[in-house]
CSV table of C-alpha atoms and ligand atoms in Angstrom, one decimal:
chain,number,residue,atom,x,y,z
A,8,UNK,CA,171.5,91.5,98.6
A,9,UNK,CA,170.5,88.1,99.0
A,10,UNK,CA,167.4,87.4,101.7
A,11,UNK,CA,166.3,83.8,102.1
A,12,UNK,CA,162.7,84.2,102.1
A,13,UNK,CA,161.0,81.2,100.4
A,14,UNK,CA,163.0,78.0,99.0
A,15,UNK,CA,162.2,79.2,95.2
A,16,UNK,CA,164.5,82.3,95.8
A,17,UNK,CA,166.7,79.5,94.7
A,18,UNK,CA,167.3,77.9,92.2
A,19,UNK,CA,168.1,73.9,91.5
A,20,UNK,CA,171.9,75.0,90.9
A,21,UNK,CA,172.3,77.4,93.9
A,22,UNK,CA,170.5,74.8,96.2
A,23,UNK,CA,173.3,72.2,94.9
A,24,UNK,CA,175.8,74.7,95.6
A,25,UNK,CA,175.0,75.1,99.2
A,26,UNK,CA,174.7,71.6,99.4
A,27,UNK,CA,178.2,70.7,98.6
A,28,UNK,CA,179.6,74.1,100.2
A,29,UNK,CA,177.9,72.1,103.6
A,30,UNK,CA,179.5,68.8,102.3
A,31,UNK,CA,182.9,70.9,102.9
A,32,UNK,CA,182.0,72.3,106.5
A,33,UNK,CA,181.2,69.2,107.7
A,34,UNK,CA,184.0,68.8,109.7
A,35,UNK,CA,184.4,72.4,110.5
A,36,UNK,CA,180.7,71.4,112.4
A,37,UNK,CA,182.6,68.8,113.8
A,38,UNK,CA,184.9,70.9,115.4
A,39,UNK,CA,188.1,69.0,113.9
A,40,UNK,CA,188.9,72.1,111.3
A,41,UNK,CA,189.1,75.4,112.2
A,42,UNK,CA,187.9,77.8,110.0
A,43,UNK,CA,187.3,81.4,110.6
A,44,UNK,CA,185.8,82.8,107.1
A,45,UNK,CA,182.9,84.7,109.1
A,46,UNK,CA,185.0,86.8,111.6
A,47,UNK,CA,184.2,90.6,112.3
A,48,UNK,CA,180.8,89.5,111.2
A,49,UNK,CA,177.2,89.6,113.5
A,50,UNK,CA,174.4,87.9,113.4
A,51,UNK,CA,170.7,88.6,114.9
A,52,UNK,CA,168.9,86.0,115.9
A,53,UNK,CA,165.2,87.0,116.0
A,54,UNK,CA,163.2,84.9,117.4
A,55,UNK,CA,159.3,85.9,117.7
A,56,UNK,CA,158.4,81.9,118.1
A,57,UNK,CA,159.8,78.8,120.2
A,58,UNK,CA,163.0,77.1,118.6
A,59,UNK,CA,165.8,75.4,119.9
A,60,UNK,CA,167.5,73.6,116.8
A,61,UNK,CA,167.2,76.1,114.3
A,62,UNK,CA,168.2,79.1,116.8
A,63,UNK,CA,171.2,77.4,118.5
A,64,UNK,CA,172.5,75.4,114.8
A,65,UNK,CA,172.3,79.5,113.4
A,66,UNK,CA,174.2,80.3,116.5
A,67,UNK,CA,177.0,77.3,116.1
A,68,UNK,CA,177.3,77.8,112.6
A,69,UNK,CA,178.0,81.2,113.0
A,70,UNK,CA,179.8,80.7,115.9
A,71,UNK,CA,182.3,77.7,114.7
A,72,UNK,CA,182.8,80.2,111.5
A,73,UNK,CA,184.4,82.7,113.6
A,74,UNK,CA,181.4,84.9,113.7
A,75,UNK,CA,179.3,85.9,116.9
A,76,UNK,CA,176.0,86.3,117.3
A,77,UNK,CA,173.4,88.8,119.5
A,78,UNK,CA,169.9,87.1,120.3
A,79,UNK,CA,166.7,88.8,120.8
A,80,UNK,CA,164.1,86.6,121.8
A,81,UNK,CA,162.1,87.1,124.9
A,82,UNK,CA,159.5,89.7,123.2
A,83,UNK,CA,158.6,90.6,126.9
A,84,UNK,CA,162.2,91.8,127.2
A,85,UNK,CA,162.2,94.0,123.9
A,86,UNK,CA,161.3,97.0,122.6
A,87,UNK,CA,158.3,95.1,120.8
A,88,UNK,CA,156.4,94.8,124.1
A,89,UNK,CA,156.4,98.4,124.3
A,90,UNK,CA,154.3,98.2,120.7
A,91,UNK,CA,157.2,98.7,118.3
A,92,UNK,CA,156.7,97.8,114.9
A,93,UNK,CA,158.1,94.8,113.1
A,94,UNK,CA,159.5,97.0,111.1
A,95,UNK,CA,161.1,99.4,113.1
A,96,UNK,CA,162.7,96.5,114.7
A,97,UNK,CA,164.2,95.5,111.7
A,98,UNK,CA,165.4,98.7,110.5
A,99,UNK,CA,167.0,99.1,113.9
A,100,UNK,CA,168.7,95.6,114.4
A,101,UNK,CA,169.6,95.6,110.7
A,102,UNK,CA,172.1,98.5,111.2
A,103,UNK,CA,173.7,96.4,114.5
A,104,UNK,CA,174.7,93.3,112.0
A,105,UNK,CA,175.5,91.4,109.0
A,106,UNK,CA,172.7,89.6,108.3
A,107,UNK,CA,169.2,88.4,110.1
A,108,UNK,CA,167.7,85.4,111.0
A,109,UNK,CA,164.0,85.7,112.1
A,110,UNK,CA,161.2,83.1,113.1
A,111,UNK,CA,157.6,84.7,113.2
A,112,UNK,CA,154.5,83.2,114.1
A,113,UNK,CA,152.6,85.4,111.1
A,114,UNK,CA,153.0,84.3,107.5
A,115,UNK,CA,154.8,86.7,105.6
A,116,UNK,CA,156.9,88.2,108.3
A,117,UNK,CA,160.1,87.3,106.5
A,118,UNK,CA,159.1,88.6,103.2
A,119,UNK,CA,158.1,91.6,105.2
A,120,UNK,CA,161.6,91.9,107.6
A,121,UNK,CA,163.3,91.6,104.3
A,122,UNK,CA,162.2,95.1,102.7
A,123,UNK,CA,162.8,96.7,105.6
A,124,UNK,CA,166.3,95.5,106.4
A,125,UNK,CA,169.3,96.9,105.1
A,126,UNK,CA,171.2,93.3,105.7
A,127,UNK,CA,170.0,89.8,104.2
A,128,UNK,CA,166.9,88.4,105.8
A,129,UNK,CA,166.9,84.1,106.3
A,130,UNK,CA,163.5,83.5,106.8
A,131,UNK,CA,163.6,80.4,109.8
A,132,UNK,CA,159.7,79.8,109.6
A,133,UNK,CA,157.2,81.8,109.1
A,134,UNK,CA,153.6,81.0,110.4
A,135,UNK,CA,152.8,78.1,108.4
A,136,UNK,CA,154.6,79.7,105.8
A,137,UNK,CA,157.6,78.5,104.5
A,138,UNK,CA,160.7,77.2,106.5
A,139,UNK,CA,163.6,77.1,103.7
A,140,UNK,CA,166.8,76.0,105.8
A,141,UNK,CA,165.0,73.6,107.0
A,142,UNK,CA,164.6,71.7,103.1
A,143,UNK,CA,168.3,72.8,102.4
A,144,UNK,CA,169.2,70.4,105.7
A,145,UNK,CA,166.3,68.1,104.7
A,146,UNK,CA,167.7,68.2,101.1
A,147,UNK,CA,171.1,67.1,102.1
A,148,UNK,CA,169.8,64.4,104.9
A,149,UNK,CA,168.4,62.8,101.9
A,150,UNK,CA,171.2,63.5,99.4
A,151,UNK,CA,173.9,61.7,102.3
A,152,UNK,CA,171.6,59.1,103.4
A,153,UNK,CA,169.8,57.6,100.2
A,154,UNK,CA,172.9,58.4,98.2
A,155,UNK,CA,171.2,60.8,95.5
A,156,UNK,CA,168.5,63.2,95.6
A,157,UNK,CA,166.9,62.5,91.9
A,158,UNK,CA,163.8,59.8,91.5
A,159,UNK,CA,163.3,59.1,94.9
A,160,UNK,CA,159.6,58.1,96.3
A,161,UNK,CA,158.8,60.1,99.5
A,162,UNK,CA,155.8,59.7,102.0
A,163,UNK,CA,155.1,63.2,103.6
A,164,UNK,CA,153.8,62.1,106.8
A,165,UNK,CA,151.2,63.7,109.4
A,166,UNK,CA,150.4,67.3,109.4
A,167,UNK,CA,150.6,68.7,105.6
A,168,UNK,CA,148.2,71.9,106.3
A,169,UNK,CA,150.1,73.5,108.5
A,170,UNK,CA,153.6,72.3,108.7
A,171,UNK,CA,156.0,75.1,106.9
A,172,UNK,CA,158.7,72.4,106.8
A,173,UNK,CA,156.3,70.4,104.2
A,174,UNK,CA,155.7,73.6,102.3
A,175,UNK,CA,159.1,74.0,101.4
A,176,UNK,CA,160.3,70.4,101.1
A,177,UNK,CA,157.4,70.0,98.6
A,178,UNK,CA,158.2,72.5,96.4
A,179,UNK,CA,162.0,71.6,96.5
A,180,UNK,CA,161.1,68.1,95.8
A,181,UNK,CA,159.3,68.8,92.3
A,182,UNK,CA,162.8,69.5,91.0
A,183,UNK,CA,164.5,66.2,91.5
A,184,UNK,CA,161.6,64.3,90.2
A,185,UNK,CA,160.3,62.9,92.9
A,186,UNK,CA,157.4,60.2,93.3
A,187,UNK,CA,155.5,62.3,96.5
A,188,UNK,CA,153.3,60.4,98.7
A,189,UNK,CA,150.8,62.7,100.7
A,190,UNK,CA,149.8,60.8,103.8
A,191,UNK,CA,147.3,63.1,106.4
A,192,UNK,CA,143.8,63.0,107.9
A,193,UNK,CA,141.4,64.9,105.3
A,194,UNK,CA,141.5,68.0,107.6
A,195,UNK,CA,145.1,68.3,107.4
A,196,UNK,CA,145.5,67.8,103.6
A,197,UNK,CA,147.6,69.7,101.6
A,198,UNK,CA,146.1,73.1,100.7
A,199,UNK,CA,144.9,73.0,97.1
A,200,UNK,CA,147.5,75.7,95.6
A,201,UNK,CA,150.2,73.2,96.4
A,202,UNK,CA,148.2,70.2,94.8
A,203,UNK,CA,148.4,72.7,91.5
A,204,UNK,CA,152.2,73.2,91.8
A,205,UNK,CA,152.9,69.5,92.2
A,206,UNK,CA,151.3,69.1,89.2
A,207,UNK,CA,150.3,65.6,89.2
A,208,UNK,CA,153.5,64.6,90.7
A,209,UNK,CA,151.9,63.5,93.7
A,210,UNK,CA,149.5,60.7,94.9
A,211,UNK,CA,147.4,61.0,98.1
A,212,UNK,CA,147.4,57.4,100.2
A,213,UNK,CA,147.4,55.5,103.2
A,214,UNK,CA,150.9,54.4,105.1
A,215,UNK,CA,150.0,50.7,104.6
A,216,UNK,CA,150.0,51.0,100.5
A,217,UNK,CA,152.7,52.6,99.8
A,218,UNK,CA,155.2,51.9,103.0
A,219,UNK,CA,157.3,48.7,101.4
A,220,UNK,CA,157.8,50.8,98.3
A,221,UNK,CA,158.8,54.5,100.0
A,222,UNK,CA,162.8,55.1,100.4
A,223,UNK,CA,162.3,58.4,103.0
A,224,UNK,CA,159.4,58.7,105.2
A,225,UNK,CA,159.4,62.1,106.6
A,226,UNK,CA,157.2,62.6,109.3
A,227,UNK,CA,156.0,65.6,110.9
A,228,UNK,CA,154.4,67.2,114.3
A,229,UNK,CA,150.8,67.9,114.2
A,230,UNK,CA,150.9,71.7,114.4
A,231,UNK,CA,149.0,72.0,117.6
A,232,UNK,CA,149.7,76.3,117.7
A,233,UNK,CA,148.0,76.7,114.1
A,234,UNK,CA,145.0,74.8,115.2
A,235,UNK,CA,141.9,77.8,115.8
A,236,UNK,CA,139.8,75.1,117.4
A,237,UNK,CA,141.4,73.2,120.8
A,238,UNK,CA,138.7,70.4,119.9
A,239,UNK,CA,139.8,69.9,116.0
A,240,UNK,CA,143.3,69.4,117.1
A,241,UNK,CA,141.9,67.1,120.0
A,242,UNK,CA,140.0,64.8,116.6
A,243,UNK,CA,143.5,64.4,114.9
A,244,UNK,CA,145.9,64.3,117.8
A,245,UNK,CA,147.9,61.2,117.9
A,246,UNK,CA,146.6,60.4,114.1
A,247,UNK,CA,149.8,58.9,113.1
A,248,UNK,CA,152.0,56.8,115.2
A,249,UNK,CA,155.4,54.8,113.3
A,250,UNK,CA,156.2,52.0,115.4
A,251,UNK,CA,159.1,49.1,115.4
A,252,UNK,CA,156.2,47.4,113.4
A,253,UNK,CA,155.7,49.9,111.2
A,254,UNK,CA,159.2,50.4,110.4
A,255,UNK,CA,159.8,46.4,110.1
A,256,UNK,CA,158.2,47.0,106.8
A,257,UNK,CA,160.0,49.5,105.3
A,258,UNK,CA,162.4,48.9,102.8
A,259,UNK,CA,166.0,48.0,104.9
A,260,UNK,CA,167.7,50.9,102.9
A,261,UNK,CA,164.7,53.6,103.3
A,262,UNK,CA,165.3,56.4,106.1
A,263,UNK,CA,163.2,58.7,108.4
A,264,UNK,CA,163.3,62.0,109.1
A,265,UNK,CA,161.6,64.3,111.3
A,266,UNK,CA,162.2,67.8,111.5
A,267,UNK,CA,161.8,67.6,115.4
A,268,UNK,CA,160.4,68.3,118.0
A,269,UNK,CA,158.6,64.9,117.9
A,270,UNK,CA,155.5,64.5,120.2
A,271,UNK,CA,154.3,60.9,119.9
A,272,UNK,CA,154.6,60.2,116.1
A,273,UNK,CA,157.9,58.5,116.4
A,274,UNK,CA,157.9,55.8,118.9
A,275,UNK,CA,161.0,55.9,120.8
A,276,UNK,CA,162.3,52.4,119.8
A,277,UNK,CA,162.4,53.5,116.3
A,278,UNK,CA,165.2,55.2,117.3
A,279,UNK,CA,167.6,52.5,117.7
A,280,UNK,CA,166.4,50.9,114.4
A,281,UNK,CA,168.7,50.9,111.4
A,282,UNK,CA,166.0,53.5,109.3
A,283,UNK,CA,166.1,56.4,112.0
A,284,UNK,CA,168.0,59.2,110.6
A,285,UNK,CA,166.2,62.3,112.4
A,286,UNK,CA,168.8,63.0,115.0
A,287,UNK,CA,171.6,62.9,112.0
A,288,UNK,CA,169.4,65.1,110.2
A,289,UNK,CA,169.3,67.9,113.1
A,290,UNK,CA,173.4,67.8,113.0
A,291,UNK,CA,173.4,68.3,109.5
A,292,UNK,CA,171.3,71.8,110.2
A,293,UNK,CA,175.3,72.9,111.3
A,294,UNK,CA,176.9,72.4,108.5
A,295,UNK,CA,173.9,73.4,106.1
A,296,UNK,CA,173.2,76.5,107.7
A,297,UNK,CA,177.2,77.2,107.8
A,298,UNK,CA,176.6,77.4,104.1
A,299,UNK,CA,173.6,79.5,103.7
A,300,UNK,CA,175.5,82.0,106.2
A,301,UNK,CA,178.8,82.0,104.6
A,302,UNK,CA,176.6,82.6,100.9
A,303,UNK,CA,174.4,85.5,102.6
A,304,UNK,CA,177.2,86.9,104.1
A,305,UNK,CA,180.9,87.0,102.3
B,421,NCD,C1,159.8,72.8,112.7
B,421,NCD,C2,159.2,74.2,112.7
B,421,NCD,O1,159.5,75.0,113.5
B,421,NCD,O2,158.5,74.4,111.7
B,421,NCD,N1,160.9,72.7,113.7
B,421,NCD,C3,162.1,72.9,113.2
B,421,NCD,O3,162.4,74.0,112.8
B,421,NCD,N2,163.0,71.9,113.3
B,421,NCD,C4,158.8,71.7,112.9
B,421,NCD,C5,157.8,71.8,114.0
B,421,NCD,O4,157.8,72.7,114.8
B,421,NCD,O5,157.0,70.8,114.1
């Protein structure tokens, strides 16, 4: 059975398959071919956490491949607010549908879900875990947009301590031999395990050094709901800001991405500006998460 817990259940050749499997549903995302590979099948939607974009591009994907899909989301309207496990959940739901995709706000949920499920488990964030459709859509974004995916020099922008979609991006990115800036206030560094794992392949610095040299800047929300302390989040709040004038300096060619939802580290009049890519990057989650179902499930 094949779960999709944590980006390195794959390796550099299955995450290039996917990626040109979602080159080919493209249009199918579009809605200008029909294709109906995923019908008879169900998928549950499991949502312990806030989502909009990674819940309803699951449900289109599924959806435009003929599939359908049940939700269970509110937790108040569930069998879990009457104290039911996680894992009787799963073994429940599991025996309902074809596969499962679950967001939890506790590290390790996924891998958890995944031995007790008798379907595949896609892990769609866990804690500040790891969020691995999110680098397969991030993957592609870059692989489109910049042409190629090998050699590139990345700035990982904002919130590198919590954010799950770093996590995964960052181990992803050690195996197309990237350059990887790490951009952050001190308190939101990297955690040191990942500094190990990047083996040297990364350089800490400030946005001014390295932003005429960086072909993707990928920015990211400061992580409010993993914050213990209201007033530590209150000291790096607003830390990072890209601006017209910021982006005036970036190479013409380079492009941005955010995983969304932005708060204020994105001015709004970037988004007219030749370099914004983020909202392209949230439609490619259809096409990309087309092919992570149709792999999990045929
Ligand atoms: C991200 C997440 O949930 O980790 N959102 C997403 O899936 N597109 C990023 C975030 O919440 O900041």
């Amino acid at each position: 059975m094949k779960h999709l817990i944590s980006i390195e259940d794959l390796t550099k050749q299955e995450i290039l398959k996917i990626l040109d499997k979602a080159e080919e549903f493209e249009d199918v995302a579009l809605g200008i071919r029909k294709c109906r590979i995923l019908e008879g099948k169900i998928l549950a939607n499991l949502f312990f956490e806030p989502s909009t974009r990674t819940r309803i591009s699951f449900e289109t994907a599924m959806k435009r491949l003929g599939g359908e899909v049940v939700n269970i989301s509110a937790q108040e309207a569930s069998s879990i607010a009457k104290g039911e496990t996680l894992a009787d959940t799963i073994k429940v739901v599991s025996n309902y549908c074809d596969a499962i995709v679950i967001r939890h706000f506790l590290e390790g949920a996924a891998r958890f879900a995944a031995e007790n499920s008798a379907v595949p488990v896609i892990n769609a964030g866990d804690g500040a875990g790891q969020h691995p459709t999110q680098t397969l859509l991030d993957l592609y974004t870059i692989r489109k947009e910049c042409r190629k995916l090998e050699k590139l020099s990345i700035a990982l922008v904002g919130d590198l301590k919590y954010s799950r979609t770093i996590h995964s991006l960052i181990k992803a990115l050690t195996l197309f031999n990237s350059k990887i800036y790490l951009i952050s206030p001190e308190i939101l560094s990297l955690p040191e395990d990942f500094l190990e794992e990047l083996n040297g392949n990364f350089q800490k610095a400030r946005l001014e050094e390295v932003i005429e040299e960086i072909d993707v800047l990928y920015v990211t929300r400061i992580q409010k709901e993993r914050f213990l302390d209201e007033e530590e989040y209150r000291k790096v709040a607003g830390s990072y800001r890209i601006t017209p004038q910021v982006v005036e300096k970036l190479k013409s060619d380079a492009i941005i991405l955010h995983p969304l939802p932005r708060v204020d580290e994105i001015d709004i009049k970037v988004d007219k500006m030749r370099q914004a890519r983020y909202f392209k990057q949230a439609f490619y989650g259809v096409p990309v998460r087309m092919a992570i179902l149709s792999e999990v499930m045929q």
